[in-house]
Each structure stands twice: as structure tokens, then as C-alpha cells.
Coordinates of C-alpha atoms in Angstrom, one line a residue:
Chain V
M1 CA -0.1 0.3 0.2
Q2 CA 1.2 3.1 -0.9
N3 CA 2.5 5.1 2.4
I4 CA 0.8 8.7 3.0
T5 CA 3.9 10.7 4.0
D6 CA 7.5 11.7 2.9
N7 CA 8.6 12.4 6.1
K8 CA 11.8 9.5 6.4
K9 CA 11.8 9.3 9.8
V10 CA 8.1 7.8 10.0
I11 CA 9.3 6.0 6.7
K12 CA 12.0 4.1 8.4
L13 CA 9.6 3.4 11.3
V14 CA 7.3 1.3 9.4
D15 CA 10.0 -0.3 7.5
D16 CA 11.9 -1.2 10.7
A17 CA 8.5 -2.7 12.2
V18 CA 7.7 -4.9 9.0
K19 CA 11.2 -6.4 8.9
L20 CA 10.5 -7.4 12.6
C21 CA 6.5 -8.0 12.4
K22 CA 6.6 -9.6 9.1
P23 CA 2.7 -9.2 8.6
D24 CA 1.2 -9.6 5.3
N25 CA 0.1 -6.2 4.6
V26 CA 0.2 -2.4 5.5
I27 CA -2.6 -0.2 5.7
W28 CA -1.7 3.2 6.5
I29 CA -5.2 4.7 8.5
D30 CA -5.4 8.2 6.9
G31 CA -9.0 8.4 8.4
S32 CA -11.2 8.3 5.7
K33 CA -14.4 7.3 5.7
Q34 CA -14.0 4.5 3.0
L35 CA -11.1 3.1 4.4
Y36 CA -13.3 3.0 8.2
D37 CA -16.2 1.3 6.3
N38 CA -14.2 -1.1 4.7
L39 CA -12.3 -2.1 8.4
R40 CA -15.1 -2.3 10.1
N41 CA -16.7 -4.9 7.9
K42 CA -13.5 -6.9 8.2
V43 CA -13.7 -6.7 12.1
L44 CA -17.4 -7.8 11.9
A45 CA -16.6 -10.4 10.0
S46 CA -13.6 -11.7 12.1
G47 CA -16.0 -11.5 15.4
E48 CA -13.4 -8.8 17.1
M49 CA -16.2 -6.6 17.3
I50 CA -20.0 -6.9 17.5
K51 CA -22.6 -4.6 16.0
L52 CA -25.1 -3.8 18.3
N53 CA -28.8 -2.5 17.8
Q54 CA -28.1 0.2 15.5
E55 CA -31.5 2.2 16.6
K56 CA -31.2 1.8 20.1
L57 CA -27.2 2.3 20.1
P58 CA -26.3 3.7 16.9
D59 CA -22.6 3.0 15.8
C60 CA -22.3 1.1 18.6
Y61 CA -19.7 -2.0 18.6
L62 CA -19.0 -4.2 21.5
H63 CA -15.8 -6.1 22.0
R64 CA -14.7 -8.8 24.2
S65 CA -11.1 -8.8 25.4
A66 CA -9.3 -12.3 26.4
V67 CA -10.0 -13.6 29.8
N68 CA -6.4 -13.1 30.9
D69 CA -6.4 -9.6 29.6
V70 CA -8.8 -7.1 31.3
A71 CA -6.5 -4.5 32.7
R72 CA -3.6 -2.9 32.9
V73 CA -0.8 -4.8 34.4
E74 CA 1.4 -2.4 36.7
D75 CA 3.6 -5.0 37.4
R76 CA 4.2 -5.7 33.6
T77 CA 4.7 -2.1 32.6
F78 CA 8.7 -0.9 32.6
I79 CA 10.2 2.2 32.6
C80 CA 13.6 1.6 30.1
C81 CA 15.4 4.6 30.7
K82 CA 19.5 4.8 30.5
N83 CA 19.7 5.5 34.3
K84 CA 17.6 3.5 36.6
R85 CA 17.6 6.6 39.1
D86 CA 15.8 8.2 36.6
A87 CA 12.8 5.8 36.6
G88 CA 12.4 6.7 40.2
P89 CA 11.4 4.7 43.2
T90 CA 7.7 4.3 41.8
N91 CA 8.2 2.5 38.8
N92 CA 9.7 -0.8 37.7
W93 CA 12.8 -0.1 35.2
M94 CA 14.7 -2.3 33.0
A95 CA 17.6 -2.0 30.7
P96 CA 16.8 -0.5 27.3
D97 CA 19.0 -2.8 25.7
E98 CA 17.8 -5.7 27.6
A99 CA 14.3 -4.3 27.1
Y100 CA 14.6 -4.2 23.2
S101 CA 16.4 -7.3 23.2
K102 CA 13.5 -9.4 24.9
L103 CA 10.7 -7.8 23.0
S104 CA 12.2 -8.1 19.9
E105 CA 12.4 -12.0 20.1
I106 CA 8.8 -12.1 21.1
F107 CA 7.7 -9.3 17.9
D108 CA 9.8 -11.1 15.5
G109 CA 7.3 -12.7 13.0
C110 CA 4.3 -11.7 15.3
M111 CA 2.2 -10.1 12.7
K112 CA 2.4 -13.5 9.8
G113 CA -1.0 -13.8 8.4
R114 CA -1.9 -10.4 9.4
D115 CA -2.3 -7.1 8.5
M116 CA -0.4 -4.2 10.4
Y117 CA -2.2 -0.6 10.8
V118 CA -0.1 2.3 11.1
I119 CA -2.1 5.0 13.0
P120 CA -0.9 8.3 12.5
Y121 CA -3.0 10.5 15.2
S122 CA -2.7 13.5 17.5
M123 CA -2.6 14.0 21.2
G124 CA -4.3 17.7 21.0
K125 CA -6.3 19.3 18.4
I126 CA -3.5 19.1 15.1
G127 CA -1.5 22.0 14.5
T128 CA -2.5 23.6 18.4
P129 CA 0.9 24.8 20.8
F130 CA 0.0 21.8 23.2
A131 CA -0.9 18.9 20.6
K132 CA 2.0 16.3 19.9
A133 CA 1.9 13.8 17.1
G134 CA 2.7 10.0 17.6
I135 CA 2.6 6.9 15.7
E136 CA 0.8 3.7 16.7
I137 CA 1.7 0.4 14.4
T138 CA -0.2 -2.1 15.4
D139 CA -2.6 -5.6 14.2
S140 CA -5.6 -4.8 16.1
L141 CA -8.6 -3.3 14.4
Y142 CA -10.1 -2.9 18.2
V143 CA -7.3 -0.7 18.8
V144 CA -7.7 1.2 15.4
F145 CA -11.3 1.9 16.3
S146 CA -10.8 2.7 19.5
M147 CA -8.1 5.3 18.9
E148 CA -10.3 7.1 16.3
I149 CA -12.3 8.3 19.3
M150 CA -9.8 8.3 21.5
T151 CA -7.4 10.4 19.9
R152 CA -7.3 12.5 16.4
V153 CA -6.4 10.5 13.5
G154 CA -5.8 10.6 10.4
K155 CA -3.2 11.7 7.1
S156 CA -3.8 15.6 8.4
V157 CA -1.5 14.8 11.6
L158 CA 1.0 13.5 8.9
D159 CA 0.2 16.9 7.0
N160 CA 1.1 18.5 9.9
L161 CA 4.1 16.8 11.0
G162 CA 5.8 17.4 7.6
D163 CA 9.7 16.6 8.3
S164 CA 9.7 17.0 11.6
N165 CA 10.9 13.9 14.2
D166 CA 9.0 15.5 17.1
F167 CA 6.5 12.5 17.3
V168 CA 5.8 9.5 19.5
R169 CA 7.2 5.9 18.3
G170 CA 4.5 3.3 18.9
L171 CA 4.5 -0.7 18.6
H172 CA 1.9 -3.2 19.4
S173 CA 1.2 -6.5 18.8
K174 CA -1.3 -8.9 20.5
A175 CA 0.8 -11.5 19.2
Q176 CA -0.5 -14.7 21.3
L177 CA -1.8 -12.7 24.0
D178 CA 0.3 -14.7 26.7
A179 CA 0.1 -13.3 29.6
Q180 CA 3.9 -14.6 30.6
K181 CA 5.3 -12.7 28.0
R182 CA 3.3 -9.4 28.0
Y183 CA 5.4 -6.4 28.5
I184 CA 4.7 -2.7 28.1
C185 CA 7.8 -0.6 27.8
H186 CA 8.8 2.9 27.9
F187 CA 12.2 4.4 26.5
P188 CA 11.4 8.0 27.4
E189 CA 15.0 9.0 25.5
D190 CA 13.7 7.4 22.3
N191 CA 10.5 8.6 22.6
T192 CA 9.3 5.0 21.9
I193 CA 7.1 2.6 23.5
W194 CA 7.0 -1.3 22.7
S195 CA 3.7 -3.1 23.8
V196 CA 3.0 -6.9 23.2
N197 CA 1.1 -9.5 24.4
S198 CA -2.4 -7.4 25.3
G199 CA -5.2 -6.5 23.8
Y200 CA -6.6 -4.4 26.2
G201 CA -6.8 -0.5 27.0
G202 CA -4.7 1.0 28.5
N203 CA -1.7 -1.4 27.4
V204 CA -2.6 -0.8 23.9
L205 CA -4.0 2.5 23.2
L206 CA -0.8 3.9 23.4
G207 CA -1.9 7.4 23.5
K208 CA -3.4 7.3 26.5
K209 CA -1.2 6.5 29.4
C210 CA 2.0 5.5 27.8
F211 CA 2.6 8.8 25.7
A212 CA -0.1 11.2 27.8
L213 CA 1.3 10.7 30.6
R214 CA 4.4 8.4 30.9
I215 CA 6.3 9.4 27.8
A216 CA 5.0 13.1 28.4
S217 CA 6.1 13.5 31.6
Y218 CA 9.5 13.2 30.4
Q219 CA 9.2 15.4 27.8
A220 CA 7.8 17.9 30.0
K221 CA 10.3 17.9 32.3
N222 CA 13.0 18.7 29.4
E223 CA 10.4 21.4 27.7
G224 CA 9.3 23.1 31.2
W225 CA 5.7 22.2 31.2
L226 CA 3.7 19.5 33.2
A227 CA 1.5 16.2 32.2
E228 CA -0.6 15.5 34.6
H229 CA -3.3 12.6 35.7
M230 CA -5.7 15.3 36.5
L231 CA -9.4 16.2 35.1
I232 CA -10.4 19.7 34.1
L233 CA -13.8 21.0 34.7
G234 CA -15.5 24.4 34.2
L235 CA -17.3 26.0 36.9
T236 CA -19.6 28.9 35.7
K237 CA -21.2 31.0 38.8
P238 CA -24.6 33.1 38.6
D239 CA -22.2 36.0 37.3
G240 CA -21.9 34.2 33.9
K241 CA -18.2 33.9 34.4
T242 CA -16.4 30.3 34.1
R243 CA -13.4 29.6 35.9
Y244 CA -11.4 26.3 35.4
I245 CA -10.3 23.9 38.1
C246 CA -7.9 20.9 37.4
A247 CA -8.4 18.1 40.1
A248 CA -6.2 14.5 40.8
F249 CA -7.9 11.9 42.6
P250 CA -7.0 8.2 42.3
S251 CA -8.8 5.7 40.4
A252 CA -12.4 4.7 41.8
C253 CA -12.8 7.9 43.4
G254 CA -14.8 9.6 41.0
K255 CA -12.9 11.9 38.9
T256 CA -15.5 11.2 35.7
N257 CA -18.2 12.1 38.3
L258 CA -17.0 15.0 39.1
A259 CA -16.1 16.4 35.7
M260 CA -19.3 15.8 34.8
L261 CA -21.3 17.4 37.9
I262 CA -24.4 18.4 37.8
P263 CA -25.2 21.2 40.0
P264 CA -28.4 20.8 42.7
E265 CA -31.3 22.4 41.8
G266 CA -30.9 25.1 44.0
Y267 CA -27.8 26.2 42.4
K268 CA -29.0 25.1 38.6
R269 CA -31.7 28.0 39.3
K270 CA -29.1 30.3 40.4
G271 CA -27.1 30.1 37.4
Y272 CA -24.5 27.6 38.5
K273 CA -23.0 25.3 35.5
I274 CA -20.6 22.7 35.2
T275 CA -18.8 21.8 31.7
T276 CA -16.3 19.1 31.2
V277 CA -13.0 19.9 29.6
G278 CA -11.3 16.4 30.4
D279 CA -12.1 13.9 33.0
D280 CA -8.2 12.1 33.2
I281 CA -5.4 14.0 32.1
A282 CA -4.2 17.1 31.7
W283 CA -1.3 19.3 29.5
I284 CA -0.6 22.4 31.6
R285 CA 1.7 25.0 30.6
K286 CA 2.5 28.3 31.9
G287 CA 1.0 31.8 29.9
A288 CA 2.4 35.1 29.0
D289 CA 0.5 35.9 31.9
G290 CA 2.2 34.0 34.0
C291 CA -0.7 31.9 34.8
L292 CA -1.2 27.9 34.1
Y293 CA -3.3 27.2 31.1
A294 CA -4.7 23.2 30.7
V295 CA -5.8 21.3 27.6
N296 CA -7.1 17.6 27.8
P297 CA -5.2 16.3 25.1
E298 CA -7.7 13.2 24.6
N299 CA -10.7 13.1 21.9
G300 CA -13.1 10.6 24.1
F301 CA -13.5 9.3 27.3
F302 CA -12.3 5.6 28.4
G303 CA -14.8 5.2 31.2
V304 CA -15.6 2.6 33.8
A305 CA -18.8 0.9 32.8
P306 CA -20.3 -0.3 36.2
G307 CA -21.6 2.4 38.6
T308 CA -22.3 4.8 35.8
N309 CA -25.9 5.3 35.5
A310 CA -28.7 7.6 35.3
K311 CA -28.3 8.7 39.1
S312 CA -24.4 8.7 39.3
N313 CA -23.1 10.4 36.1
P314 CA -25.8 10.9 33.4
N315 CA -24.0 13.0 31.5
A316 CA -21.5 9.9 31.2
L317 CA -24.5 7.4 30.1
E318 CA -25.8 10.1 27.5
T319 CA -22.5 10.4 26.0
T320 CA -22.0 6.4 25.6
R321 CA -25.0 6.4 23.2
K322 CA -23.9 6.3 20.1
G323 CA -20.9 6.1 18.7
T324 CA -19.4 3.9 21.4
I325 CA -17.5 0.9 21.6
F326 CA -18.3 -1.1 24.9
T327 CA -15.5 -3.5 26.3
N328 CA -16.4 -6.6 28.4
V329 CA -19.9 -5.5 29.4
V330 CA -23.1 -8.0 29.7
Q331 CA -24.3 -8.6 26.2
N332 CA -29.0 -8.4 26.3
L333 CA -29.8 -10.8 23.5
D334 CA -33.2 -9.6 23.3
D335 CA -32.5 -6.4 22.2
N336 CA -28.9 -6.8 21.0
T337 CA -28.3 -3.9 23.7
V338 CA -25.4 -3.3 26.1
W339 CA -25.7 -3.6 30.1
W340 CA -24.0 -3.6 33.7
E341 CA -24.2 -3.4 37.1
G342 CA -26.0 -0.4 38.3
M343 CA -28.0 0.0 35.4
G344 CA -31.1 -1.3 36.8
E345 CA -32.9 -4.5 36.0
A346 CA -30.5 -7.4 34.1
P347 CA -31.5 -8.6 31.2
T348 CA -32.9 -12.4 31.5
N349 CA -31.3 -13.4 28.2
A350 CA -28.0 -12.2 28.2
L351 CA -24.3 -13.3 27.5
N352 CA -21.6 -12.1 30.4
W353 CA -18.2 -10.6 29.6
K354 CA -16.6 -13.7 28.6
G355 CA -19.5 -14.9 26.1
E356 CA -21.4 -17.3 28.1
P357 CA -25.0 -17.3 29.1
W358 CA -25.4 -15.2 32.3
T359 CA -28.6 -14.1 34.4
A360 CA -28.4 -11.9 37.3
Q361 CA -29.0 -15.0 39.6
S362 CA -25.5 -16.1 39.0
E363 CA -22.8 -15.6 41.6
Q364 CA -20.5 -14.0 39.1
K365 CA -20.7 -10.3 38.0
G366 CA -22.5 -9.9 34.4
A367 CA -19.9 -7.2 33.3
H368 CA -16.2 -7.4 34.2
P369 CA -15.7 -4.7 37.0
N370 CA -13.1 -3.1 34.5
S371 CA -15.3 -2.8 31.6
R372 CA -15.5 0.2 30.0
F373 CA -17.0 2.9 27.2
T374 CA -14.8 4.0 24.7
A375 CA -16.9 7.1 23.9
P376 CA -16.8 10.1 21.8
A377 CA -15.7 13.6 23.7
K378 CA -18.6 15.7 21.6
N379 CA -21.3 13.1 22.4
C380 CA -21.0 14.7 26.4
P381 CA -23.8 17.2 26.8
C382 CA -21.7 18.9 29.2
I383 CA -18.5 19.5 27.3
S384 CA -17.3 22.5 27.6
P385 CA -17.3 25.1 24.4
M386 CA -13.3 25.2 25.5
F387 CA -12.9 21.6 24.8
D388 CA -10.8 22.3 21.5
L389 CA -9.5 25.7 22.5
G390 CA -5.9 25.1 21.6
E391 CA -4.0 27.6 23.8
G392 CA -6.0 26.1 27.0
V393 CA -7.8 27.6 29.4
K394 CA -6.8 29.2 32.6
I395 CA -6.5 26.9 35.7
S396 CA -7.5 28.8 38.9
A397 CA -7.2 26.1 41.4
F398 CA -5.6 22.9 41.4
I399 CA -7.5 20.7 43.7
F400 CA -5.6 16.9 45.3
G401 CA -8.0 14.7 47.0
G402 CA -8.6 10.9 48.0
R403 CA -10.3 8.6 49.9
R404 CA -9.7 9.4 53.9
A405 CA -12.0 8.0 56.6
K406 CA -10.4 10.6 59.3
N407 CA -7.8 13.3 59.6
V408 CA -7.8 15.2 56.8
P409 CA -10.6 17.7 57.2
L410 CA -13.4 18.5 54.1
V411 CA -11.2 20.6 52.2
Y412 CA -8.1 23.4 53.5
Q413 CA -6.2 25.7 51.1
S414 CA -2.3 26.0 50.8
R415 CA -0.9 29.2 52.1
D416 CA 1.2 29.5 48.9
F417 CA 2.4 28.2 45.4
K418 CA 5.5 26.1 47.1
H419 CA 3.3 25.1 50.3
G420 CA 0.5 23.9 47.9
V421 CA 3.3 21.6 46.1
F422 CA 4.4 19.9 49.0
V423 CA 0.8 19.3 49.9
G424 CA 0.2 17.9 46.4
S425 CA 3.1 15.5 46.7
V426 CA 2.4 14.3 50.1
M427 CA -1.6 13.6 49.2
A428 CA -2.8 10.0 50.3
S429 CA -5.8 7.7 49.6
E430 CA -6.9 4.7 50.8
T431 CA -6.9 1.9 48.6
T432 CA -9.9 0.4 47.0
A433 CA -10.9 -2.7 45.8
A434 CA -10.2 -1.4 42.4
A435 CA -6.4 -2.0 42.7
T436 CA -5.3 -5.4 43.8
G437 CA -3.7 -5.7 47.6
A438 CA -5.1 -4.5 51.0
V439 CA -8.0 -2.6 51.3
G440 CA -7.6 0.6 53.7
V441 CA -4.1 1.3 53.4
L442 CA -2.8 4.7 52.9
R443 CA -0.4 5.3 50.1
R444 CA 1.1 8.2 49.4
D445 CA 1.6 8.2 45.0
L446 CA -1.5 10.4 44.2
W447 CA 0.1 13.0 42.2
R448 CA 3.4 10.4 41.0
C449 CA 2.4 7.2 39.1
C450 CA 4.6 8.4 36.6
P451 CA 8.5 8.0 35.9
F452 CA 10.7 11.5 37.2
A453 CA 8.4 12.4 40.1
A454 CA 10.8 14.3 42.3
T455 CA 12.2 16.2 39.0
I456 CA 8.4 16.7 38.3
W457 CA 7.6 18.7 41.6
A458 CA 11.2 20.7 40.6
T459 CA 10.0 21.7 37.5
I460 CA 7.0 22.7 39.0
L461 CA 8.8 25.1 42.0
N462 CA 10.7 26.3 39.4
I463 CA 7.9 27.3 37.0
G464 CA 6.6 29.4 39.7
L465 CA 3.2 30.9 39.8
I466 CA 1.7 34.4 40.3
S467 CA -1.1 34.8 42.5
A468 CA -3.9 33.8 40.2
T469 CA -3.7 30.5 41.2
R470 CA -4.0 28.8 44.6
L471 CA -3.4 25.4 45.6
K472 CA -6.2 23.4 47.3
T473 CA -6.7 20.2 49.0
R474 CA -9.9 18.2 49.8
Q475 CA -11.2 14.7 51.0
K476 CA -14.4 14.6 49.6
Y477 CA -17.3 16.7 48.2
L478 CA -20.6 17.6 49.2
M479 CA -23.0 17.9 46.8
Chain D
M1 CA -20.7 21.3 44.3
R2 CA -20.7 23.5 47.5
V3 CA -17.0 22.8 48.0
L4 CA -16.4 24.2 44.5
D5 CA -17.8 27.1 45.4
W6 CA -16.0 28.1 48.2
I7 CA -12.5 27.0 46.4
I8 CA -13.3 29.9 43.9
D9 CA -14.6 32.2 46.2
R10 CA -11.2 32.0 48.0
C11 CA -9.5 32.3 44.7
E12 CA -11.0 35.7 44.0
D13 CA -10.7 36.6 47.8
K14 CA -14.5 36.5 48.1
V15 CA -14.5 35.0 51.5
D16 CA -12.1 34.8 54.2
A17 CA -10.8 31.3 56.2
R18 CA -8.9 30.5 59.2
E19 CA -5.6 29.5 59.3
T20 CA -4.5 26.6 60.8
A21 CA -1.5 24.5 61.4
I22 CA -1.8 22.9 57.8
G23 CA -3.5 25.7 56.1
Y24 CA -6.4 27.8 55.4
I25 CA -9.6 25.8 56.9
P26 CA -13.0 27.2 55.8
Y27 CA -15.5 28.8 58.7
A28 CA -18.4 26.3 59.1
K29 CA -20.8 28.9 58.3
D30 CA -18.7 29.5 54.6
I31 CA -19.9 26.2 53.4
N32 CA -23.6 25.8 52.3
I33 CA -25.2 22.5 53.5
E34 CA -28.8 23.6 52.5
G35 CA -30.3 20.9 50.4
T36 CA -28.2 18.0 52.0
N37 CA -28.3 15.7 54.8
I38 CA -25.0 17.1 56.7
D39 CA -26.0 19.2 59.7
C40 CA -23.9 21.6 61.5
S41 CA -21.9 19.6 63.7
T42 CA -20.8 17.1 61.2
L43 CA -19.6 19.9 59.2
E44 CA -17.9 21.5 62.0
S45 CA -16.2 18.1 62.6
L46 CA -15.3 17.5 59.0
L47 CA -13.3 20.9 59.3
E48 CA -11.0 20.0 62.8
V49 CA -7.7 19.8 62.5
N50 CA -6.4 17.1 64.8
K51 CA -2.7 18.0 66.4
E52 CA -1.8 14.8 67.5
E53 CA -3.2 13.3 64.4
W54 CA -0.9 15.1 61.9
Q55 CA 2.0 14.7 64.0
K56 CA 1.6 11.1 63.0
E57 CA 1.0 12.2 59.6
T58 CA 3.9 14.0 59.0
Q59 CA 6.0 11.2 60.5
S60 CA 4.4 9.2 57.6
I61 CA 5.4 11.7 55.2
E62 CA 9.3 11.7 56.3
E63 CA 9.2 8.3 55.2
H64 CA 7.5 8.3 51.9
Y65 CA 10.3 11.0 51.2
K66 CA 13.1 8.7 52.2
K67 CA 12.2 6.8 49.4
F68 CA 13.3 9.6 47.2
G69 CA 17.0 9.9 48.3
D70 CA 19.3 13.1 47.1
D71 CA 16.6 13.6 43.9
L72 CA 13.7 15.5 46.5
P73 CA 13.8 19.2 46.0
K74 CA 14.8 20.8 49.0
E75 CA 12.1 23.1 49.2
L76 CA 9.8 20.1 50.0
L77 CA 11.4 18.9 52.6
N78 CA 11.5 22.9 53.9
Q79 CA 8.0 22.7 53.7
L80 CA 7.6 19.7 56.0
N81 CA 9.7 21.1 58.5
I82 CA 7.8 24.3 58.2
L83 CA 4.4 22.0 59.3
T84 CA 6.4 19.8 61.9
N85 CA 7.1 23.2 63.4
N86 CA 3.5 24.4 63.3
L87 CA 2.1 21.4 65.0
K88 CA 4.4 21.8 67.9

């Protein structure tokens, strides 16, 4: 197939991947409707995705991952920088040579009999100051369609990139989905991510955690900005002015629900509004005026399905009614729609997340607890009008929160910026059942699940701030 | 929602707060509990700062910081010292 760029570095990247993985064909994802239609027929024919009831859920599909492949795998995720010290005490480290060698063996010939897809994508709106380009090479059509939702994909990314070498390289193969040979390796000094033997979510949609948090925090350290695990919301008060807030919370503490909060009746009547810029990742830069501006580099939401319902998060539910891929949820066979725990009465004729016949009488859950929806941001009823604003939104406050049964007050404000960085660096949260291990144990890695923790804090301190921004913390919030 | 409201008001200097060892805490009267099932005394207990518990907290923070060794910015250690002194 004709490649769609003249960029020598991109072409070499693809050629090297072809030599290593030995696919039957190479298909460049140019973003055209015609190509997507062809590939959709292919993915439906293979069974990798299932078409849902197109009247009730237009353009929606269901995917089931392998039973051994249902979540990110932190113990098989490595930061392969040259110096172990740079990976920090909170990450797994493997020497880059060892990692390339080990993974090359697994990648060798892994795409024989398969097609290789080359996905040019942008984190952030193409051509805007915060945006960064990536190329993901994969053998999974589920990845192709998920990336289409979560990022901006297509030839225009390459057109904008031109001859530049400034793009993140990602190589992914499902290989045999062998959990014993599953690795997700980041090479920050090479701007490269290699992921093999997984077909699931954050392991394989390389733009998200791998690029937008891990690699980006390394780039950010060098370039003087921040890549944070934070939601961005806009709060409009009765005076009509919108202020923006970034908030960091660990998993299963309600980030998405907060980002899409609906004000209580009394507040709505007075003119309060909440709009969503992002629910997971914020890229933050200092503006000319000395204030911090944030952008959500993603283009969709990869949200946890169970527990999302008309009461807990009506906006999220509404977002998933079209153009969405559901992963590992229940399939209602009566009307070919989806269901998950928390959605009211369970269907009586259904398949569970493994594709087995299932009813509510079963001891096991129907949807996997980490089952997901991959939904376009533009579907969200409360999406911010500033969502696509390339320059980002000015941040009035940073919030750090978590689950604390005692000791930490409802909310408190830092005295100044340096104090605020300190507070953010030690914010702790009690572990929940969302992660393996003991429940209720205090963990202090809220602000940092990325490499280079200490140097990030140093960067933030150096960036400094004018008084327009104050850092705050809170434990939980009242509606 | 109510806490977000207070937070923005603090950013714009529209509301006062009381200074404590750990930072600025809201006056209970400044958090609107109308329409919630929280009463005044519950709110006040949610806004307390317990010195003994926080002293234990600083010890735990010190342990956490040790993991980073020399890479930890000095400024953060300064902040920890300020907090420890405030709690004496």
C-alpha cells in the first residue's frame, strides 16, 4: 500500500516494524470514511467487534477481550530509561538494551498472516501549541477503532508533522495474548513505546497512559511543562464567568463523576453550570501572563462502565448512546443492547463479559468490574465550549483529593504555591478494591504514578506562579 | 458543588478562612449545607484539625520522602519542616 507521508523517519519506523513483525500487508489509517467502512466490515466479519442494535445504539459496538487480559498490568509495565535512578522508586525499571532484546524476540514474525495498521494520531487538536503527534503501529482493529475515538487520527496529522522528528513511536502487537510474555515498555530517551501480548485498553491504546502521561511527563520535564493525571472542569457562577479547575484523584474516587457533575437544583436555578474539558489527563503550560493553562489532549472518554447510570452520572451515560465501543460488558440478547451492574434490572437473556450465557441469579458479575466504554468527547452533553481551544483554559485552582476516613478535613487551602506543591506531593488515599492488595491502606503516590517524580516537583517549583492560582486539597465533596 | 463554590470564592478573595497548622480551613458558616443531609455539627467535625493525628501524619510523610533520597527538591523538605513546627 502507498504510504501517505514523505517523512523519512516515519517511513523508516514502519519499514523496521515490517522487517521485525513480518505482516502480510501494511495499511495506513488515513482517516477516510471509505477506509473505515472497509475495515469495519473486516472487524465484524472476524468477530473481534460485534455490531449492536443500531436503532437503540447507533454506531455502537461490543468487544470482548481475552479472559486473561482485562486490565492494565502494572507489574509488567516498565520504564526503560538509561539510568535506573531516573525511573524513580515508584516504577519498574528495565535496562533499554535488555528490553529491546527481550521484546524483539517476541515481536519477531508475530504479524505473519495478519495485517499491520499504521495509525498517525495527535494528542491535542492538530496544529495547536500543546498538541503532539504519535504513530501507533498495531495488528489490532479494535485498537484502530478505539484510537479513532480517543485521539485525532488521519493523514492531516502527517501533513502537519511534515519532516519533523517530533513524534512518539508506538509498536504494538496482540501476538498470542500470552500473559507470561506480556510487556509494556517505555523508552523515554527514544520517544518510544513497545507493547506486546495484550489487547486491552491502557496497555494498547498507546496515546493514553503510555504517551499522554508517562512519555509526556519526561518530555514535559525537558521542555518545561506538566503532564498530569487530572480532570479539568469549568465552573460557571451566577455572574456568568467560567473558572477552570484541575483535580487529581486516584482511580475509583469519582473523577469522571466530578468532571461531569450536575449542580443541585437550587444551584442550577441560580445559574451555576459545570462543563467538562477532560476527565483523566491534563497538559499544563505557563502562559505569557504567568498563569497556568490546561488542555485535555484526548478526544474521548475511556470510562469504567459499572456504576455509571442515570443517577450517578447521567452525562456519561448519555455520552455512550452513540458512536461508542463497549468492552467486557453484558450483551442483552433480546434487543442486542448492553448492560452493566448499576443499570437497574438485569436482562433475562444475556451473555456475560466472557460471552457465556448469564443471568442475575449467577454468583458472578455479568460485566467485568473494569469493563469500559470508549466514547467520543463530542457526545457529552456538558462538554465545554473550550474543549478544542488550542491555547488551553486558565486554571484558577488545583485540587488534590482522595479517600480518607479520618484526619484530613473536608477541604483546606495551601498558604502559597510552594506549600501547595508540598501538599500535592504527599496527598494520600486509602486503597480501594479497584486495585489488588489490602483495602484501606494509606498510599502516598497520588500525584505521581509516572516516572521522574522528584524532578517533576522540581519543575513545578521552578515554573513558579503568580497569585492567580492557589493550590487546594479536599477529602470528599458535598453535593 | 458547595466545596467547589468555596474554592473559587477563596481564589477571588471573596471569602475569609481561618489559618491552621496545615493551611486555610473554611469557617463552617461559609459552606452551604442547605439541601444536604449534613448538619452543622457534622460539618464542624469535618473541618477539624487534630494536632496529634497530624504529627503522626508528618512522620509518615518523612518516611515517604526518604524513598526519593537526594532527588527530592530541598523546598519540599523545607515545607515538611514548616508543617512539623506548626504542629508543635
